[in-house]
mmCIF file of C-alpha atoms in Angstrom:
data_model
loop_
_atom_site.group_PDB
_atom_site.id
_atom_site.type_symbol
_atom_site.label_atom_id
_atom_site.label_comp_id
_atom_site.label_asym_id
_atom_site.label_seq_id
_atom_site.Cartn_x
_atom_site.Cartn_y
_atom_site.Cartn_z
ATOM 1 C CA UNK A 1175 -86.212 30.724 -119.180
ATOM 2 C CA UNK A 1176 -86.481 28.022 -121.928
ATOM 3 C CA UNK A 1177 -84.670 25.474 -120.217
ATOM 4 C CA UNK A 1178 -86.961 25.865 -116.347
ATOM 5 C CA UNK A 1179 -90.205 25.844 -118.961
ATOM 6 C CA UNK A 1180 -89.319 22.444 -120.700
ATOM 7 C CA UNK A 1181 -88.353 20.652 -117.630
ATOM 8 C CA UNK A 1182 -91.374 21.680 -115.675
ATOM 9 C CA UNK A 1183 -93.331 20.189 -118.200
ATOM 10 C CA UNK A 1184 -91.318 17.363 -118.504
ATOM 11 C CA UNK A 1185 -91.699 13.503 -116.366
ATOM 12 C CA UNK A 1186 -91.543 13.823 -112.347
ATOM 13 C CA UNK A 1187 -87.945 11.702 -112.838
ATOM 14 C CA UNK A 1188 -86.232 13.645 -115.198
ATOM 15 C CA UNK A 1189 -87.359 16.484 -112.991
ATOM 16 C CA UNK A 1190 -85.506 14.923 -110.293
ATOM 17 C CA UNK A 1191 -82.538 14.040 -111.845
ATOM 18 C CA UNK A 1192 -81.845 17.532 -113.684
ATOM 19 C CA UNK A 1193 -79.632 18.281 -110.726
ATOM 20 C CA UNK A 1194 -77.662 15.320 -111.083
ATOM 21 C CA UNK A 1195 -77.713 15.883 -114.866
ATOM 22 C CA UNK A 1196 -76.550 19.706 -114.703
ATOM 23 C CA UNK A 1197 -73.760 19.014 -111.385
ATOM 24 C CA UNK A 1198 -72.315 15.355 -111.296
ATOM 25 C CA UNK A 1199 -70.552 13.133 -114.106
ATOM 26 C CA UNK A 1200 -73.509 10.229 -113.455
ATOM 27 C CA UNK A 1201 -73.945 8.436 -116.523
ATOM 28 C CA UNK A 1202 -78.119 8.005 -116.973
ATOM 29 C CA UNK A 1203 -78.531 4.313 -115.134
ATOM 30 C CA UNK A 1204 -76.407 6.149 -112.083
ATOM 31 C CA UNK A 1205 -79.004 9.319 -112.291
ATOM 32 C CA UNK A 1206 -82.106 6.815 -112.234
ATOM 33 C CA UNK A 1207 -81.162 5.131 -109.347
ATOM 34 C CA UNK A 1208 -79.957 8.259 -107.620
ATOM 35 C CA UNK A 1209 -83.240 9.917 -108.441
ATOM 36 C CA UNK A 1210 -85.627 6.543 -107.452
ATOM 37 C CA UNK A 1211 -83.551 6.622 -104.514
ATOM 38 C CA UNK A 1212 -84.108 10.249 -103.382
ATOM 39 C CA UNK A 1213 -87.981 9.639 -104.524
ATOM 40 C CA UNK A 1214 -88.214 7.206 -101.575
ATOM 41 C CA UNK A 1215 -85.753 9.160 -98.930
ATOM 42 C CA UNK A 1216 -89.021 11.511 -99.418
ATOM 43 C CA UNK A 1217 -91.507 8.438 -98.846
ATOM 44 C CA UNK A 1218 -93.282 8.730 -102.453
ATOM 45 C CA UNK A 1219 -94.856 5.527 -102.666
ATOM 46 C CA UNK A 1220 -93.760 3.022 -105.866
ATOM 47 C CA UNK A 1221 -90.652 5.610 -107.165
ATOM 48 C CA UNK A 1222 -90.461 3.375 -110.233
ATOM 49 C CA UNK A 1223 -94.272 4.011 -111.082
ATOM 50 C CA UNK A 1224 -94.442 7.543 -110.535
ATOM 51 C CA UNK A 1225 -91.129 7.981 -112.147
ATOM 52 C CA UNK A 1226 -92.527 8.168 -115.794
ATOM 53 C CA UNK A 1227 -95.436 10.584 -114.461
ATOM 54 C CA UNK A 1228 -96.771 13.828 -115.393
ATOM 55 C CA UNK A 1229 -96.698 16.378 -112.147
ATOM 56 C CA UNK A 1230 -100.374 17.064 -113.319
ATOM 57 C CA UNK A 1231 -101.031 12.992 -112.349
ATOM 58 C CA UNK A 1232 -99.421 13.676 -109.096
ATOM 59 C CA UNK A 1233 -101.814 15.042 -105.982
ATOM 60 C CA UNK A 1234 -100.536 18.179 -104.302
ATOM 61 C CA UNK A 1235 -98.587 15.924 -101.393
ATOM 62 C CA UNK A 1236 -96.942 14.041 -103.641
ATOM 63 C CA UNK A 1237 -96.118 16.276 -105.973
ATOM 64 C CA UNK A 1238 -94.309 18.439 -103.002
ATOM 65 C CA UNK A 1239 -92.308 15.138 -102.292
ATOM 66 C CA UNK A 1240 -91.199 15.425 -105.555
ATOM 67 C CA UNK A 1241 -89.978 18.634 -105.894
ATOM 68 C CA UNK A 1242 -88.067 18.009 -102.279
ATOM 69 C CA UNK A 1243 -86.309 15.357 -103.820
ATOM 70 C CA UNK A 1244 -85.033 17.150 -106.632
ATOM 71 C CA UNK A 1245 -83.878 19.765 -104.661
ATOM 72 C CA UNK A 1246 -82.722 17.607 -102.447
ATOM 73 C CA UNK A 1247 -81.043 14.954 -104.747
ATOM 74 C CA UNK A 1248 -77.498 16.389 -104.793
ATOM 75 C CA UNK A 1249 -77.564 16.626 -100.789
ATOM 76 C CA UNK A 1250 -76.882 20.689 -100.667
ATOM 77 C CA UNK A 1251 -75.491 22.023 -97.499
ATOM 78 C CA UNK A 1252 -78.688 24.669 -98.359
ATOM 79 C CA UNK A 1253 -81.924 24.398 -98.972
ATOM 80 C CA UNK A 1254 -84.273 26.900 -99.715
ATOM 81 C CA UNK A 1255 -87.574 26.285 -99.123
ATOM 82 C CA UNK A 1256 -90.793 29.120 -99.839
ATOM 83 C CA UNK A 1257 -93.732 28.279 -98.670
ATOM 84 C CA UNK A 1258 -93.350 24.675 -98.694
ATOM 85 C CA UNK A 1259 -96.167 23.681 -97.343
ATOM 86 C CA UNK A 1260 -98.719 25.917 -98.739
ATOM 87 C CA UNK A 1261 -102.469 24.935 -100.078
ATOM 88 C CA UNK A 1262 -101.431 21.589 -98.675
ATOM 89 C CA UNK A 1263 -104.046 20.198 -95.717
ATOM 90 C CA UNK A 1264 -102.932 19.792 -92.099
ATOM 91 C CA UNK A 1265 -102.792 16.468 -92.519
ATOM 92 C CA UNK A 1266 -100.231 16.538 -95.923
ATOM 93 C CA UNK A 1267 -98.455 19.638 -94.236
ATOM 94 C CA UNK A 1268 -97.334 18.070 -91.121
ATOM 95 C CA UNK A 1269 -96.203 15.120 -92.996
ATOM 96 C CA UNK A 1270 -93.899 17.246 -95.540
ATOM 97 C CA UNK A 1271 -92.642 18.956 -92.059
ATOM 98 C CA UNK A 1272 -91.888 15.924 -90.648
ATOM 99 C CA UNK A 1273 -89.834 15.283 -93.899
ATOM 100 C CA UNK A 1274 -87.801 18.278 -94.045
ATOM 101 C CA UNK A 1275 -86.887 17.491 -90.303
ATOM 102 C CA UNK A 1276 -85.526 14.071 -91.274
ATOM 103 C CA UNK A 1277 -83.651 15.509 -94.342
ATOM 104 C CA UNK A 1278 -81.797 18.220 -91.649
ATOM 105 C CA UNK A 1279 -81.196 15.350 -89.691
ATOM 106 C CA UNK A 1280 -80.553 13.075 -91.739
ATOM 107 C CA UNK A 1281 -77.940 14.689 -94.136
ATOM 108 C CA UNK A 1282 -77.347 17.643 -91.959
ATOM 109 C CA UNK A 1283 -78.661 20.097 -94.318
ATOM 110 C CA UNK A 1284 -79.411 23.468 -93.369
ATOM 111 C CA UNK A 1285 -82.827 25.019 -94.775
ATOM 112 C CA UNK A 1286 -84.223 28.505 -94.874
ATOM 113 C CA UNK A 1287 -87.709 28.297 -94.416
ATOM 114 C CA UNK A 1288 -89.771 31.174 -95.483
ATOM 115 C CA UNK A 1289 -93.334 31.153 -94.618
ATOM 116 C CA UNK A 1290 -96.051 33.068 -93.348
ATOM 117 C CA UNK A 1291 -97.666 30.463 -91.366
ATOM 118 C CA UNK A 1292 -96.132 31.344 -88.017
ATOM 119 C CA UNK A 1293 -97.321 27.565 -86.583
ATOM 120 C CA UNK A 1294 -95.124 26.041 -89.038
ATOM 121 C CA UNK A 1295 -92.679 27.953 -88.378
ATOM 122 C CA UNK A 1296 -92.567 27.305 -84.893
ATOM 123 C CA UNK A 1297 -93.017 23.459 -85.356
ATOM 124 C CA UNK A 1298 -90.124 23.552 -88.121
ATOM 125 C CA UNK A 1299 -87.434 26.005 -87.144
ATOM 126 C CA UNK A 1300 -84.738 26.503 -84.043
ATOM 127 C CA UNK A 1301 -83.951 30.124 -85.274
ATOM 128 C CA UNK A 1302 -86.211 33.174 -86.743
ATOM 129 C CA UNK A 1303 -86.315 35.760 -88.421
ATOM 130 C CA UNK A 1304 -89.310 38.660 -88.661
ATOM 131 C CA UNK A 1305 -88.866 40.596 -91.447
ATOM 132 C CA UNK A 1306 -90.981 43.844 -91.819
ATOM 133 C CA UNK A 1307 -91.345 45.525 -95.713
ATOM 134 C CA UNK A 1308 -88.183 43.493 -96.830
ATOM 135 C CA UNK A 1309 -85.955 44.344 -93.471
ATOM 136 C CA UNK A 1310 -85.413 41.719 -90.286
ATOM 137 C CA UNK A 1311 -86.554 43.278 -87.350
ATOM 138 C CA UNK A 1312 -86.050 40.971 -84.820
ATOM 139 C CA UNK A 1313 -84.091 37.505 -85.362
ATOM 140 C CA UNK A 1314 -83.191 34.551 -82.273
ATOM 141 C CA UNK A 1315 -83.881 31.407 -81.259
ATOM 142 C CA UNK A 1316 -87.617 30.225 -82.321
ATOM 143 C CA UNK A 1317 -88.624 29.465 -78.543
ATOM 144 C CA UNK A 1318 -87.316 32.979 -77.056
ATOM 145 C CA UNK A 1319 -88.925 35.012 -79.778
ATOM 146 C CA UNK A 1320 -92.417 33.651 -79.545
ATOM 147 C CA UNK A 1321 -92.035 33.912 -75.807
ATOM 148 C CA UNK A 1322 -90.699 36.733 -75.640
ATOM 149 C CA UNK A 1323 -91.485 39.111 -79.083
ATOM 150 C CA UNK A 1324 -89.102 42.776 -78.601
ATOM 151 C CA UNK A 1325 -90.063 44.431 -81.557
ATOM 152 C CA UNK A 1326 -93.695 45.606 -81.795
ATOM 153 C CA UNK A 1327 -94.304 43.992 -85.335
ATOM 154 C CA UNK A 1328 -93.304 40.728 -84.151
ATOM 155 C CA UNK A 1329 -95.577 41.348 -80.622
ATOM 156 C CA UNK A 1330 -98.680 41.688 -83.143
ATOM 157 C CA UNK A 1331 -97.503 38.115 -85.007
ATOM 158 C CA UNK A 1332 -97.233 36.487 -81.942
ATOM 159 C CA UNK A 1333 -100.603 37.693 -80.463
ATOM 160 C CA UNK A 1334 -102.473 37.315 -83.941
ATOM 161 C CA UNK A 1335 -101.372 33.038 -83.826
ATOM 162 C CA UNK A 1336 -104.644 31.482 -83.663
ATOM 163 C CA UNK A 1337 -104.788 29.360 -80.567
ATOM 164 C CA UNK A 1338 -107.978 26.539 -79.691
ATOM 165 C CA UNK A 1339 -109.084 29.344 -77.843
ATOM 166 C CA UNK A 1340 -109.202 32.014 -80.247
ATOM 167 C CA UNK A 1341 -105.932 34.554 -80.971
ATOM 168 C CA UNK A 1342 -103.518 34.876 -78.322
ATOM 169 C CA UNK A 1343 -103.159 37.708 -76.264
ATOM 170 C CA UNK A 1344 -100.587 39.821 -75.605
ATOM 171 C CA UNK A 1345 -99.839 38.207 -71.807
ATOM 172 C CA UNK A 1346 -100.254 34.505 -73.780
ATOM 173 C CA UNK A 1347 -98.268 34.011 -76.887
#
């Protein structure tokens, strides 16, 4: 719509503080801090410099820390998170996981991670679900499913994880 067009284009902290704009009673100086607040619960570095930035200025890390903390901002009990972590390097992605497992503990937030990237998913989650064309076909706790796949889709994403010594077989997950 009109409204997600305009703020994408807009500054990364008006970006950030749309939330607080759209669901508290802040008054602007209370959204600011709020917002330069949240931009360094994500560990963007110098919240008041980047603050009057253009996403564009922003590398891809940084720009994912930014979008975190405006979801993040109003502390939902949800968080919904697709492909968070995707065309970022190993290096960025493990530090935005390490993030999102600070914000659950942290504020006790709940997140539903979607991903293909069944590593990160591992790493990131305590429960999963497989879905298959658009229907879960096996769901449990992370650790049980990859050990111990039922279904035969999620037996072929299990053996299809790359491991350091090629894909896993079927008797080593």
């Amino acid at each position: 719509d009109f409204e997600a067009v305009y703020i994408s284009a807009g500054k990364i902290g008006a970006q950030v503080e749309e939330c607080l704009r759209l669901h508290t009673d802040m008054n602007a100086a209370e959204r600011r801090a709020r917002a330069l607040f949240a931009m360094a619960a994500v560990e963007l570095p110098e919240p008041e410099a980047l603050y009057d930035k253009y996403p564009h200025q922003l590398s891809g890390g940084m720009l994912q820390r930014a979008m975190i903390a405006a979801a993040a901002v109003v502390h939902p009990k949800l968080l919904l998170l697709d492909e968070p972590t995707t065309a970022l390097d190993v290096m960025i992605q493990s530090q935005i996981l390490e993030l999102l497992k600070k914000l659950n503990r942290e504020y006790g937030m709940s997140m539903l991670f979607i991903s293909h990237n069944l590593n990160v998913v591992r790493r990131i989650t305590s429960r999963v679900a497989v879905m298959q064309t658009g229907v879960i076909v096996e769901s449990g706790a992370t650790e049980e499913v990859y050990a111990n796949p039922r279904h035969p889709y999620t037996k072929k994403l299990v053996a299809a994880i790359p491991s350091r010594n090629g894909p896993a077989s079927d008797s080593n997950p």
